Tab-separated table of C-alpha atoms and ligand atoms in Angstrom:
chain	number	residue	atom	x	y	z
A	1	MET	CA	0.126	-0.202	0.299
A	2	ASP	CA	1.071	3.387	-0.515
A	3	LEU	CA	1.104	5.025	2.759
A	4	ARG	CA	0.848	9.106	1.084
A	5	ASP	CA	-3.275	10.240	-0.869
A	6	THR	CA	-4.190	10.309	-4.325
A	7	PRO	CA	-4.577	13.057	-4.951
A	8	GLU	CA	-8.355	12.292	-5.395
A	9	GLU	CA	-7.602	11.566	-1.398
A	10	ALA	CA	-5.537	15.082	-1.084
A	11	ALA	CA	-8.459	16.612	-2.274
A	12	PHE	CA	-10.976	15.100	-0.027
A	13	ARG	CA	-9.062	16.225	2.859
A	14	ALA	CA	-8.521	19.603	1.966
A	15	GLN	CA	-12.354	20.303	1.132
A	16	LEU	CA	-12.825	18.388	4.424
A	17	ARG	CA	-9.862	20.335	6.412
A	18	SER	CA	-11.953	24.183	4.776
A	19	TRP	CA	-15.343	22.342	5.770
A	20	ILE	CA	-14.506	21.781	9.470
A	21	GLY	CA	-12.692	25.270	10.022
A	22	GLU	CA	-15.630	26.812	8.964
A	23	ASN	CA	-18.143	25.096	10.982
A	24	LEU	CA	-16.638	24.077	13.868
A	25	THR	CA	-17.022	25.808	16.345
A	26	ASP	CA	-15.759	26.409	19.948
A	27	GLU	CA	-19.349	26.644	21.165
A	28	ILE	CA	-19.623	23.099	19.219
A	29	ARG	CA	-16.078	22.253	20.784
A	30	ARG	CA	-16.971	22.339	24.156
A	31	GLY	CA	-20.816	21.978	24.417
A	32	ARG	CA	-22.219	19.547	26.535
A	33	PHE	CA	-22.014	16.288	23.959
A	34	GLU	CA	-26.089	15.734	23.424
A	35	GLU	CA	-26.359	18.661	23.133
A	36	ALA	CA	-23.816	20.708	20.928
A	37	GLY	CA	-24.201	16.901	19.631
A	38	ARG	CA	-27.082	17.071	17.279
A	39	ASP	CA	-26.284	20.173	16.041
A	40	TRP	CA	-23.247	18.847	15.403
A	41	SER	CA	-24.211	15.757	13.632
A	42	ARG	CA	-27.033	17.633	11.035
A	43	LYS	CA	-23.481	19.871	10.029
A	44	LEU	CA	-22.030	16.560	9.384
A	45	HIS	CA	-25.011	15.101	7.303
A	46	GLU	CA	-25.952	17.374	5.233
A	47	ALA	CA	-22.521	18.634	4.450
A	48	GLY	CA	-22.170	14.097	3.157
A	49	TYR	CA	-19.545	12.636	6.090
A	50	ALA	CA	-22.123	10.547	7.818
A	51	GLY	CA	-21.879	7.635	6.533
A	52	LEU	CA	-19.245	8.039	4.150
A	53	THR	CA	-18.527	4.143	2.984
A	54	TRP	CA	-22.550	3.444	3.363
A	55	PRO	CA	-24.048	2.697	0.356
A	56	LYS	CA	-25.719	5.284	-1.594
A	57	GLU	CA	-29.618	4.278	-2.110
A	58	TYR	CA	-29.212	4.081	1.815
A	59	GLY	CA	-28.171	8.217	2.231
A	60	GLY	CA	-24.393	6.970	2.679
A	61	ALA	CA	-21.800	8.767	0.566
A	62	GLY	CA	-20.914	5.406	-1.591
A	63	ALA	CA	-16.630	6.085	-0.794
A	64	PRO	CA	-14.092	4.222	-0.161
A	65	TYR	CA	-13.088	3.145	2.999
A	66	SER	CA	-9.341	4.971	2.758
A	67	HIS	CA	-11.918	8.130	3.448
A	68	GLN	CA	-13.821	7.157	6.262
A	69	ALA	CA	-10.020	7.142	8.098
A	70	ILE	CA	-8.855	10.125	5.889
A	71	PHE	CA	-12.168	12.153	7.564
A	72	LEU	CA	-12.028	10.773	11.202
A	73	GLU	CA	-8.796	11.605	11.215
A	74	GLU	CA	-9.542	15.101	10.108
A	75	MET	CA	-11.913	14.797	12.937
A	76	ALA	CA	-9.984	13.751	16.208
A	77	ARG	CA	-6.802	16.582	14.587
A	78	ALA	CA	-9.511	19.094	14.787
A	79	GLU	CA	-10.608	17.479	18.282
A	80	ALA	CA	-13.904	17.943	16.402
A	81	PRO	CA	-17.033	15.924	19.239
A	82	PRO	CA	-18.166	12.655	17.400
A	83	HIS	CA	-21.319	12.348	15.388
A	84	LEU	CA	-24.109	11.670	17.817
A	85	GLY	CA	-24.748	7.726	16.469
A	86	VAL	CA	-21.652	6.790	17.831
A	87	ILE	CA	-23.597	3.372	17.823
A	88	GLY	CA	-25.999	3.530	14.999
A	89	LEU	CA	-22.935	4.387	12.721
A	90	GLY	CA	-20.023	3.013	14.036
A	91	MET	CA	-21.936	-1.023	15.293
A	92	ALA	CA	-25.402	-1.065	14.422
A	93	GLY	CA	-25.871	0.069	10.348
A	94	PRO	CA	-23.361	-1.785	8.902
A	95	THR	CA	-24.066	-4.590	10.818
A	96	ILE	CA	-28.005	-3.507	9.395
A	97	ILE	CA	-25.840	-3.303	5.893
A	98	ALA	CA	-24.387	-6.417	6.637
A	99	HIS	CA	-26.722	-9.191	7.901
A	100	GLY	CA	-30.544	-7.076	7.634
A	101	THR	CA	-33.208	-6.807	5.164
A	102	GLU	CA	-34.295	-4.470	3.025
A	103	GLU	CA	-37.151	-3.863	5.053
A	104	GLN	CA	-34.670	-2.930	7.533
A	105	LYS	CA	-32.724	-1.081	6.173
A	106	ALA	CA	-34.826	1.537	4.295
A	107	ARG	CA	-36.144	1.480	7.787
A	108	HIS	CA	-33.153	3.069	10.071
A	109	LEU	CA	-30.424	3.179	7.506
A	110	GLU	CA	-31.427	7.010	6.900
A	111	LYS	CA	-32.200	7.952	9.747
A	112	ILE	CA	-29.104	6.643	12.200
A	113	LEU	CA	-26.963	8.579	9.445
A	114	SER	CA	-29.715	11.477	9.950
A	115	THR	CA	-29.628	11.003	14.337
A	116	GLU	CA	-33.652	11.231	13.978
A	117	GLU	CA	-32.766	7.614	15.594
A	118	ILE	CA	-29.786	6.860	18.185
A	119	TRP	CA	-29.179	3.485	18.720
A	120	CYS	CA	-27.438	1.788	21.693
A	121	GLN	CA	-25.553	-1.256	21.972
A	122	GLY	CA	-27.346	-4.277	24.107
A	123	PHE	CA	-24.584	-6.750	24.587
A	124	SER	CA	-22.882	-6.968	28.286
A	125	GLU	CA	-25.003	-7.827	31.701
A	126	PRO	CA	-23.699	-8.474	34.480
A	127	GLY	CA	-22.997	-12.137	34.514
A	128	ALA	CA	-21.877	-11.598	30.898
A	129	GLY	CA	-18.828	-9.311	29.813
A	130	SER	CA	-16.507	-10.471	28.087
A	131	ASP	CA	-17.742	-13.500	27.401
A	132	LEU	CA	-21.118	-12.861	25.502
A	133	SER	CA	-22.086	-16.427	24.852
A	134	ALA	CA	-22.966	-16.358	28.695
A	135	VAL	CA	-25.625	-14.639	28.375
A	136	ARG	CA	-29.229	-14.474	29.487
A	137	THR	CA	-31.221	-12.285	28.792
A	138	THR	CA	-34.106	-13.933	27.197
A	139	ALA	CA	-35.822	-13.197	23.594
A	140	ARG	CA	-39.390	-16.538	24.010
A	141	ARG	CA	-42.180	-16.802	20.870
A	142	GLU	CA	-44.814	-15.765	21.810
A	143	ASN	CA	-48.090	-14.814	18.850
A	144	GLY	CA	-45.821	-13.956	15.945
A	145	HIS	CA	-43.880	-11.902	18.301
A	146	PHE	CA	-41.055	-12.388	21.275
A	147	VAL	CA	-41.113	-11.543	24.908
A	148	VAL	CA	-37.828	-9.881	26.257
A	149	ASP	CA	-36.916	-10.270	30.203
A	150	GLY	CA	-33.145	-10.392	30.934
A	151	GLN	CA	-31.099	-7.230	32.093
A	152	LYS	CA	-28.548	-4.779	29.820
A	153	VAL	CA	-25.510	-2.764	31.710
A	154	TRP	CA	-23.552	-0.807	31.103
A	155	SER	CA	-25.073	0.127	27.797
A	156	SER	CA	-23.750	3.259	26.460
A	157	PHE	CA	-26.121	6.681	25.208
A	158	ALA	CA	-29.514	3.879	26.504
A	159	HIS	CA	-30.375	7.459	27.970
A	160	ILE	CA	-30.940	8.924	25.013
A	161	ALA	CA	-31.509	6.294	22.995
A	162	ASP	CA	-34.411	4.980	20.577
A	163	TRP	CA	-33.552	2.010	19.577
A	164	CYS	CA	-31.219	-1.579	20.780
A	165	ILE	CA	-29.510	-4.183	19.155
A	166	LEU	CA	-30.103	-6.603	21.650
A	167	VAL	CA	-28.241	-9.733	21.920
A	168	THR	CA	-30.612	-12.523	23.978
A	169	ARG	CA	-30.993	-16.166	24.549
A	170	SER	CA	-34.176	-17.297	22.090
A	171	ASP	CA	-33.471	-21.677	22.991
A	172	PRO	CA	-33.657	-21.482	26.658
A	173	GLU	CA	-32.388	-25.169	26.628
A	174	SER	CA	-29.246	-23.769	24.252
A	175	GLU	CA	-25.588	-22.978	25.635
A	176	ARG	CA	-22.694	-20.553	24.918
A	177	HIS	CA	-22.805	-19.545	21.128
A	178	ALA	CA	-25.811	-21.202	19.846
A	179	GLY	CA	-29.727	-20.108	19.776
A	180	LEU	CA	-28.906	-17.286	20.404
A	181	THR	CA	-31.426	-13.922	18.659
A	182	TYR	CA	-30.046	-10.631	17.322
A	183	LEU	CA	-33.493	-8.174	17.424
A	184	LEU	CA	-33.905	-5.129	16.355
A	185	VAL	CA	-35.593	-3.207	20.161
A	186	ASP	CA	-37.411	-0.452	19.998
A	187	MET	CA	-36.204	1.605	23.444
A	188	HIS	CA	-39.830	2.740	23.829
A	189	ALA	CA	-41.621	-0.296	23.999
A	190	PRO	CA	-43.115	-1.069	27.213
A	191	GLY	CA	-41.614	-2.842	29.592
A	192	VAL	CA	-37.171	-1.285	28.800
A	193	GLU	CA	-37.020	0.366	31.644
A	194	VAL	CA	-33.454	2.553	31.687
A	195	ARG	CA	-31.561	3.283	35.222
A	196	PRO	CA	-27.749	5.682	34.266
A	197	LEU	CA	-24.719	4.720	35.959
A	198	ARG	CA	-22.838	7.456	36.923
A	199	GLN	CA	-18.697	6.896	37.133
A	200	ILE	CA	-15.822	7.395	38.380
A	201	THR	CA	-15.526	10.641	36.044
A	202	GLY	CA	-18.885	12.485	37.481
A	203	GLU	CA	-21.147	11.914	34.911
A	204	ALA	CA	-22.900	9.077	33.955
A	205	GLU	CA	-22.914	8.315	30.143
A	206	PHE	CA	-24.174	4.708	30.633
A	207	ASN	CA	-27.244	2.911	31.749
A	208	GLU	CA	-28.524	-0.258	33.052
A	209	ILE	CA	-31.391	-1.796	31.361
A	210	PHE	CA	-34.164	-3.648	32.629
A	211	PHE	CA	-36.539	-5.016	30.218
A	212	THR	CA	-40.362	-6.949	31.209
A	213	ARG	CA	-41.462	-8.743	28.897
A	214	VAL	CA	-40.861	-6.487	26.468
A	215	GLU	CA	-42.572	-7.135	23.137
A	216	VAL	CA	-40.799	-7.609	20.137
A	217	PRO	CA	-41.738	-8.415	16.325
A	218	VAL	CA	-40.528	-11.583	14.802
A	219	GLU	CA	-39.325	-8.560	11.727
A	220	ASN	CA	-37.431	-7.028	13.677
A	221	VAL	CA	-34.222	-10.117	13.827
A	222	VAL	CA	-31.360	-9.809	12.640
A	223	ALA	CA	-30.814	-12.847	10.128
A	224	GLU	CA	-31.691	-16.305	11.485
A	225	ILE	CA	-33.320	-16.702	14.499
A	226	GLY	CA	-30.606	-18.550	16.588
A	227	GLY	CA	-27.961	-17.555	14.418
A	228	GLY	CA	-27.392	-14.312	16.534
A	229	TRP	CA	-23.702	-15.142	17.708
A	230	GLN	CA	-22.704	-13.996	13.779
A	231	VAL	CA	-24.142	-11.190	13.723
A	232	ALA	CA	-22.884	-9.943	17.715
A	233	MET	CA	-19.618	-10.667	16.159
A	234	THR	CA	-19.670	-8.948	13.167
A	235	THR	CA	-21.166	-5.956	15.240
A	236	LEU	CA	-18.446	-6.265	17.393
A	237	LEU	CA	-15.601	-6.191	13.814
A	238	HIS	CA	-16.990	-3.164	13.262
A	239	GLU	CA	-16.316	-1.498	16.758
A	240	ARG	CA	-12.885	-2.010	16.555
A	241	GLY	CA	-11.958	-2.451	12.975
A	242	THR	CA	-12.793	1.298	11.891
A	243	LEU	CA	-11.526	2.892	14.748
A	244	GLY	CA	-8.395	2.929	14.249
A	245	PHE	CA	-7.630	5.892	12.557
A	246	ALA	CA	-10.083	8.181	15.048
A	247	LEU	CA	-8.111	7.179	17.877
A	248	THR	CA	-3.926	7.392	17.180
A	249	ALA	CA	-5.203	11.129	15.998
A	250	GLY	CA	-6.443	11.788	19.088
A	251	LEU	CA	-3.658	10.425	21.038
A	252	GLU	CA	-1.931	12.496	18.821
A	253	SER	CA	-2.911	14.839	20.177
A	254	GLN	CA	-2.822	13.788	23.126
A	255	ILE	CA	0.576	13.256	23.221
A	256	ARG	CA	1.489	17.073	21.560
A	257	LYS	CA	-0.738	18.757	24.614
A	258	LEU	CA	1.655	17.143	27.050
A	259	ILE	CA	4.857	17.602	25.070
A	260	ALA	CA	3.398	21.658	25.701
A	261	LEU	CA	3.545	20.544	29.174
A	262	ALA	CA	6.891	19.627	29.784
A	263	LYS	CA	7.606	22.494	27.669
A	264	GLU	CA	5.870	24.476	29.992
A	265	ARG	CA	7.031	22.593	33.425
A	266	GLY	CA	9.912	21.151	33.313
A	267	ALA	CA	10.613	17.205	32.759
A	268	THR	CA	13.040	15.387	34.404
A	269	PRO	CA	15.317	13.249	32.267
A	270	VAL	CA	13.469	9.812	32.552
A	271	GLN	CA	9.424	11.789	31.916
A	272	ARG	CA	11.636	13.791	28.520
A	273	ASP	CA	12.380	9.554	27.619
A	274	ALA	CA	8.723	8.383	28.281
A	275	ILE	CA	7.348	11.274	26.488
A	276	ALA	CA	9.194	10.144	23.200
A	277	ARG	CA	8.851	6.499	23.583
A	278	GLU	CA	5.091	7.661	23.240
A	279	TRP	CA	5.729	9.170	20.643
A	280	ILE	CA	7.208	6.197	18.740
A	281	GLY	CA	4.606	3.905	19.810
A	282	LEU	CA	2.493	6.128	18.304
A	283	GLN	CA	4.598	6.212	14.862
A	284	ALA	CA	4.185	2.204	14.850
A	285	VAL	CA	0.836	1.368	15.896
A	286	ARG	CA	-0.025	3.960	13.141
A	287	TYR	CA	1.666	1.813	10.226
A	288	THR	CA	-0.790	-1.223	12.274
A	289	ASN	CA	-3.836	1.554	10.941
A	290	TYR	CA	-2.752	1.613	6.997
A	291	ARG	CA	-2.643	-2.458	7.536
A	292	SER	CA	-5.777	-3.033	9.044
A	293	LEU	CA	-7.039	-0.406	6.173
A	294	THR	CA	-5.965	-2.882	2.968
A	295	THR	CA	-7.831	-6.062	4.813
A	296	LEU	CA	-11.073	-3.399	4.787
A	297	MET	CA	-10.568	-2.157	1.080
A	298	LYS	CA	-9.688	-6.100	0.237
A	299	THR	CA	-12.578	-7.482	1.810
A	300	GLY	CA	-15.203	-5.308	2.984
A	301	ILE	CA	-14.518	-7.254	6.511
A	302	PRO	CA	-12.884	-5.663	9.546
A	303	GLY	CA	-9.680	-7.548	9.874
A	304	PRO	CA	-7.946	-8.684	13.960
A	305	GLN	CA	-5.502	-5.591	13.385
A	306	GLY	CA	-7.967	-3.356	14.676
A	307	SER	CA	-7.444	-5.029	17.997
A	308	GLY	CA	-4.780	-3.903	18.837
A	309	ALA	CA	-4.638	-0.326	17.746
A	310	LYS	CA	-7.432	-0.532	21.109
A	311	LEU	CA	-5.438	-2.276	22.675
A	312	TRP	CA	-2.479	0.658	22.130
A	313	TRP	CA	-4.582	3.656	21.922
A	314	SER	CA	-6.158	2.247	24.779
A	315	GLU	CA	-3.394	1.579	27.790
A	316	ALA	CA	-1.431	4.162	26.422
A	317	ASN	CA	-4.216	7.130	27.234
A	318	GLN	CA	-3.690	5.899	30.163
A	319	ARG	CA	0.383	6.292	30.031
A	320	VAL	CA	0.191	9.942	29.069
A	321	THR	CA	-2.679	11.338	31.410
A	322	LYS	CA	-0.726	9.936	34.418
A	323	LEU	CA	2.408	11.346	33.285
A	324	ALA	CA	0.861	14.956	33.091
A	325	LEU	CA	-0.482	14.466	36.546
A	326	GLU	CA	2.633	13.122	37.367
A	327	LEU	CA	4.103	17.510	35.426
A	328	LEU	CA	1.621	19.170	37.724
A	329	GLY	CA	2.210	17.517	40.763
A	330	PRO	CA	0.081	18.875	43.542
A	331	GLU	CA	-1.925	20.895	41.062
A	332	ALA	CA	-2.894	18.118	39.658
A	333	GLN	CA	-4.762	17.341	42.454
A	334	VAL	CA	-7.289	20.764	42.496
A	335	LEU	CA	-10.991	20.543	40.882
A	336	GLU	CA	-10.905	24.377	39.377
A	337	ASN	CA	-12.313	25.281	36.372
A	338	GLY	CA	-12.608	20.801	35.216
A	339	ASN	CA	-9.192	20.073	35.879
A	340	TYR	CA	-8.461	18.354	31.985
A	341	TRP	CA	-6.272	15.742	32.758
A	342	GLN	CA	-7.581	14.545	35.549
A	343	HIS	CA	-10.815	14.356	34.252
A	344	GLN	CA	-8.282	12.414	31.210
A	345	GLN	CA	-6.404	9.866	33.464
A	346	LEU	CA	-9.836	9.245	35.098
A	347	ARG	CA	-11.875	8.466	31.920
A	348	SER	CA	-9.199	6.693	30.801
A	349	ARG	CA	-9.752	4.327	32.959
A	350	GLY	CA	-12.422	2.721	31.222
A	351	ASN	CA	-10.277	1.777	27.425
A	352	THR	CA	-8.864	-0.432	28.739
A	353	ILE	CA	-12.870	-1.915	29.965
A	354	GLU	CA	-14.848	-1.385	27.166
A	355	ALA	CA	-15.175	-2.511	23.826
A	356	GLY	CA	-13.121	-5.202	24.959
A	357	THR	CA	-10.463	-5.514	27.768
A	358	SER	CA	-6.872	-5.817	27.487
A	359	GLU	CA	-6.840	-9.245	27.757
A	360	ILE	CA	-9.345	-10.596	25.455
A	361	LEU	CA	-7.815	-8.220	22.973
A	362	ARG	CA	-4.268	-10.079	24.367
A	363	ASN	CA	-5.387	-13.283	23.288
A	364	ILE	CA	-7.447	-11.807	19.945
A	365	ILE	CA	-4.007	-10.731	18.609
A	366	ALA	CA	-2.523	-13.495	19.332
A	367	GLU	CA	-4.222	-16.706	18.511
A	368	ARG	CA	-6.424	-14.074	15.134
A	369	VAL	CA	-3.419	-12.393	14.280
A	370	LEU	CA	0.136	-13.844	15.253
A	371	GLY	CA	-1.401	-17.577	14.826
A	372	LEU	CA	-0.626	-19.232	18.287
A	373	PRO	CA	-2.712	-22.025	19.907
A	374	ARG	CA	-6.149	-20.926	22.210
A	375	SER	CA	-5.461	-20.546	25.636
A	376	ARG	CA	-9.266	-22.124	26.426
B	401	LIG	C1	-16.772	2.751	29.105
B	401	LIG	C2	-17.934	1.408	29.167
B	401	LIG	C3	-18.805	2.322	28.055
B	401	LIG	C4	-19.249	0.535	28.261
B	401	LIG	N1	-20.816	0.126	26.872
B	401	LIG	C5	-20.728	-0.379	26.539
B	401	LIG	C6	-21.788	-0.749	25.408
B	401	LIG	O1	-22.305	0.144	24.595
B	401	LIG	N2	-22.486	-2.043	25.623
B	401	LIG	C7	-22.933	-3.013	25.946
B	401	LIG	O2	-23.211	-4.293	25.336
B	401	LIG	N3	-21.312	-3.280	27.179
B	401	LIG	C8	-20.394	-1.724	27.282
B	401	LIG	N4	-19.367	-1.765	27.835
B	401	LIG	C9	-18.930	-2.929	28.412
B	401	LIG	C10	-18.052	-3.631	28.944
B	401	LIG	O3	-18.366	-4.229	27.012
B	401	LIG	C11	-17.595	-4.290	30.220
B	401	LIG	O4	-17.298	-4.261	30.027
B	401	LIG	C12	-15.867	-5.765	29.022
B	401	LIG	O5	-16.578	-6.273	28.298
B	401	LIG	C13	-15.893	-6.706	29.621
B	401	LIG	O6	-16.694	-7.573	30.765
B	401	LIG	P1	-17.220	-7.793	32.000
B	401	LIG	O7	-17.509	-5.397	32.746
B	401	LIG	O8	-18.265	-7.955	32.475
B	401	LIG	O9	-15.957	-7.613	32.720
B	401	LIG	P2	-15.895	-9.543	32.977
B	401	LIG	O10	-16.017	-10.768	31.737
B	401	LIG	O11	-15.662	-10.294	33.435
B	401	LIG	O12	-14.291	-9.545	33.088
B	401	LIG	C14	-13.451	-9.275	34.561
B	401	LIG	C15	-11.676	-9.032	34.399
B	401	LIG	O13	-10.801	-11.274	33.289
B	401	LIG	C16	-10.655	-10.622	32.755
B	401	LIG	N5	-11.225	-11.579	31.842
B	401	LIG	C17	-12.578	-12.004	31.313
B	401	LIG	N6	-11.755	-13.199	30.437
B	401	LIG	C18	-10.233	-13.530	30.532
B	401	LIG	C19	-10.280	-14.536	30.053
B	401	LIG	N7	-9.985	-15.899	29.047
B	401	LIG	N8	-9.249	-14.913	29.620
B	401	LIG	C20	-7.958	-13.487	30.264
B	401	LIG	N9	-8.622	-12.288	31.107
B	401	LIG	C21	-9.950	-12.507	31.267
B	401	LIG	C22	-11.219	-9.411	32.182
B	401	LIG	O14	-10.085	-9.621	31.206
B	401	LIG	C23	-10.832	-8.519	33.059
B	401	LIG	O15	-9.306	-7.907	33.669
B	401	LIG	C24	-18.634	-0.748	28.420
B	401	LIG	C25	-18.106	-0.582	29.155
B	401	LIG	C26	-17.341	0.544	29.808
B	401	LIG	C27	-16.074	0.199	30.649
């Protein structure tokens, strides 16, 4: 792969940069995610930047994956807030495109792009996190629909979501990967209750969701009844697969801020060495991103290399923010004026848990990238 932009990619990047310059205000950058996010997401959609790689007939731009990579990179560089439909755009949409019926595509895809529908992901449960095959939320067939009962947890955006991608156990006799069914569930349906959970940062981004006799039409099953595992794997590959460029660009601006802080406050030789090591690691992970992009452009499916970028970014983010707190010294404890580095350090703790814990990602890299024997 040639790592430089083609003339056509360079033109897309230039046009995008000038659009960001004209449209991204400090108010949007600093605004509260839910309010500022809606306006910003609408602007992105109107300018044709939401769903760049999605088929044109469903409101996408039908652009190559390299454009998506450039888009993520430039947005992270400009510190633009993400599209409010993070889960719809990154997970639910690509899963519906890959496995959904024509009716499901026509009904949901355009609304995901325009933020008319906000989505959440109902995979994790109190007893099923890393091991998704332990899911116990049930979906029983009754008179032409499914009745869902159970509990999900850590569901980001569920408090503002209209729809949920839900993994359920539809065959009560089944175990592990068999007998799971993937449903599209209306979050406004009777019997759905959302309870926000407060994080260590003080924010409440994620939630518990309780389902009590929630009726879901059979038309909302994605792919086969009992074939939910394969569909869930598509969602998870997309969760980690396309994010690499955004994560690396985000990490780059974080390290640049760290360098500025080190220049301002002064750093010991050991701290300078640690900062240099972060910069070198960042350059290495950049090339892993290009490998992921090559797989994606050849096959249309994100490869397991995305796990490498997510693993590196999440651990580097914890090291970088910790270094910044060290440089700040006692000031790092002060809570006034929304201490940026303190907030980043606290939020970074969740990075090594969400979208696959570091241990799980290491297992994936060992088995599926390096071809080592299975751990169990
Ligand atoms: C900020 C945030 C947002 C999230 N958003 C969502 C969301 O929107 N939707 C959703 O469904 N979930 C979401 N999650 C949940 C997340 O996917 C789970 O927390 C994660 O999969 C881990 O599951 P668990 O918490 O049950 O931990 P467990 O799976 O119980 O793991 C506990 C510990 O054991 C280790 N471990 C487990 N299995 C193995 C193994 N085989 N080998 C080695 N070590 C192992 C883990 O690495 C971890 O350290 C979110 C989590 C966070 C932190």
